[in-house]
PDB file of C-alpha atoms in Angstrom:
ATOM      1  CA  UNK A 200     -26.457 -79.717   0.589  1.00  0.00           C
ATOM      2  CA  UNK A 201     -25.315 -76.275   1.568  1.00  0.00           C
ATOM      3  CA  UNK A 202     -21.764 -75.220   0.929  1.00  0.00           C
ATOM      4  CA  UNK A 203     -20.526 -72.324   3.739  1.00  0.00           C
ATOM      5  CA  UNK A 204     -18.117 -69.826   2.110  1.00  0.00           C
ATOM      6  CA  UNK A 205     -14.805 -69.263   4.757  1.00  0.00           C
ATOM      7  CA  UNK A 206     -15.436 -66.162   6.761  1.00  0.00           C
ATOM      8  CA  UNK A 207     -13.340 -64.317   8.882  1.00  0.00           C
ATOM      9  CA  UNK A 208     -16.749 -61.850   9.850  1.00  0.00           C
ATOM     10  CA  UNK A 209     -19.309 -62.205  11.726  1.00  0.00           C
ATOM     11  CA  UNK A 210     -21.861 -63.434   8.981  1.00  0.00           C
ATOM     12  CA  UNK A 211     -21.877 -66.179   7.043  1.00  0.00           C
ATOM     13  CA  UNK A 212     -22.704 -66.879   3.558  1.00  0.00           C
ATOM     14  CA  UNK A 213     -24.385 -69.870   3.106  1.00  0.00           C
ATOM     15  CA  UNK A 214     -24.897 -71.162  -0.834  1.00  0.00           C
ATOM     16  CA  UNK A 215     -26.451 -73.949  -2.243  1.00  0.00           C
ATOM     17  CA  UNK A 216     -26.501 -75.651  -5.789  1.00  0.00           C
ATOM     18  CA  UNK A 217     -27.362 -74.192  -8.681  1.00  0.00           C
ATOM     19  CA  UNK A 218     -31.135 -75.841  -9.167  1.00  0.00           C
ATOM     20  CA  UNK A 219     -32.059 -75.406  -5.334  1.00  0.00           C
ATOM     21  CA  UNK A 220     -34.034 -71.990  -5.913  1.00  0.00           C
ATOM     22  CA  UNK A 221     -36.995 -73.287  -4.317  1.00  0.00           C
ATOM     23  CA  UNK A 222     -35.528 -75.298  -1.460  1.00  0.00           C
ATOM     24  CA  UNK A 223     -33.182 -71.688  -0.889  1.00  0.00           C
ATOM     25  CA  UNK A 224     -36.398 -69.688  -0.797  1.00  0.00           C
ATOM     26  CA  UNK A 225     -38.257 -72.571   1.823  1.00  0.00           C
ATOM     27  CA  UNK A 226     -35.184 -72.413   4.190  1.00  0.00           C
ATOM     28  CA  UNK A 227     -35.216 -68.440   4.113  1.00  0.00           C
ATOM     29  CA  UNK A 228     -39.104 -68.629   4.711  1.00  0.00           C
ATOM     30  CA  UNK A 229     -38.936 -71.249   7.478  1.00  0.00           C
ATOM     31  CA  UNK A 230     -35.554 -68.860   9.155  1.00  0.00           C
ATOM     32  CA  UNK A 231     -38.119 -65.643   8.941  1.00  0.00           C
ATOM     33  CA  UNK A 232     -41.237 -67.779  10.216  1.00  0.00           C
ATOM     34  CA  UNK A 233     -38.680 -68.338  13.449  1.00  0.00           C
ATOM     35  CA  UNK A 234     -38.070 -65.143  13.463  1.00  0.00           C
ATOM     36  CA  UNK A 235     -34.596 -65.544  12.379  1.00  0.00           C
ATOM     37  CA  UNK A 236     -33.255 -62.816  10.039  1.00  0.00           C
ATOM     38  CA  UNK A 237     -31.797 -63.803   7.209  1.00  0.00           C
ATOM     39  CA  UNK A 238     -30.949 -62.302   3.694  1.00  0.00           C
ATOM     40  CA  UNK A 239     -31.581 -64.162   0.429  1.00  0.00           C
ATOM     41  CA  UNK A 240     -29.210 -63.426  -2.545  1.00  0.00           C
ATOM     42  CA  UNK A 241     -31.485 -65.389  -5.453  1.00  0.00           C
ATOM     43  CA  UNK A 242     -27.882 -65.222  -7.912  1.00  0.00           C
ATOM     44  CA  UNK A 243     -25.148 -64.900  -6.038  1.00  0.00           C
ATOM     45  CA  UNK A 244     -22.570 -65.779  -8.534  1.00  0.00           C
ATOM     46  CA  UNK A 245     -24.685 -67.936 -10.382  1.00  0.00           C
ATOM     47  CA  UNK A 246     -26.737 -69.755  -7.438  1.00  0.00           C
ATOM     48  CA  UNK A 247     -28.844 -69.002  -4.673  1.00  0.00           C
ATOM     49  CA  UNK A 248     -27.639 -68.413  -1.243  1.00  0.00           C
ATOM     50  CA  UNK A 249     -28.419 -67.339   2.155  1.00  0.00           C
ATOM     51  CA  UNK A 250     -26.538 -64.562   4.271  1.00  0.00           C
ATOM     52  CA  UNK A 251     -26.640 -64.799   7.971  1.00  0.00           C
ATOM     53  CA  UNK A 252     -25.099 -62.342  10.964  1.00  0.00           C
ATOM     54  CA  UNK A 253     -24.124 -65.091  13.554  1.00  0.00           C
ATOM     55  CA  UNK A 254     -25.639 -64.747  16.655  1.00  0.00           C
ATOM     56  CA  UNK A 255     -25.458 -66.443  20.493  1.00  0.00           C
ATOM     57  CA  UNK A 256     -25.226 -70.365  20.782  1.00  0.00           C
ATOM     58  CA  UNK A 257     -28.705 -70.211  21.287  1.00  0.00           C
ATOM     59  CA  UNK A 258     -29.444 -68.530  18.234  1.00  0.00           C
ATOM     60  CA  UNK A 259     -27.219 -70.963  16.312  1.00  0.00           C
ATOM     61  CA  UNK A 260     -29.209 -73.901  17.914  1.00  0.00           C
ATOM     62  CA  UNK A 261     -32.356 -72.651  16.783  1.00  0.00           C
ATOM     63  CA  UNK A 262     -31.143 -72.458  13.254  1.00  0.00           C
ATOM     64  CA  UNK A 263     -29.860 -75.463  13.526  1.00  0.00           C
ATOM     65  CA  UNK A 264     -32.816 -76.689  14.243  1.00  0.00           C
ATOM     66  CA  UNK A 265     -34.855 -75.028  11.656  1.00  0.00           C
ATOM     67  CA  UNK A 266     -32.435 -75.900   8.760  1.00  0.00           C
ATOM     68  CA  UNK A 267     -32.152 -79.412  10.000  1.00  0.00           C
ATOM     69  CA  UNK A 268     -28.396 -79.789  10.741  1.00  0.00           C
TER      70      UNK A 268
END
């Protein structure tokens, strides 16, 4: 699963377990293929993670969508 750091900006940082390289790097692929920009941190403290600006509703919905939550 994907564990969402508290933020009080307007990007989140999205990280997942430490073994989930590859399913991190198919997320961020399938986000870019949507034309969603994202930014992947391969080790951020140990793990990969994902760092998103948040957008509109709309934009949420779609990534949403695309990350299948």
């Amino acid at each position: 699963g994907w564990d969402v750091a508290p933020s009080e900006a307007n990007f989140l940082l999205i990280r997942a377990g430490i073994n989930a390289t590859s399913a991190v790097a198919d997320t961020v692929q399938a986000l870019r293929d949507a034309d969603i920009l994202v930014r992947l941190l391969p080790n951020f403290a140990g793990a990969p993670a994902i760092r998103m600006t948040l957008g509109t509703a709309e934009d949420m919905d779609q990534v949403y969508a695309v990350m299948g939550i």
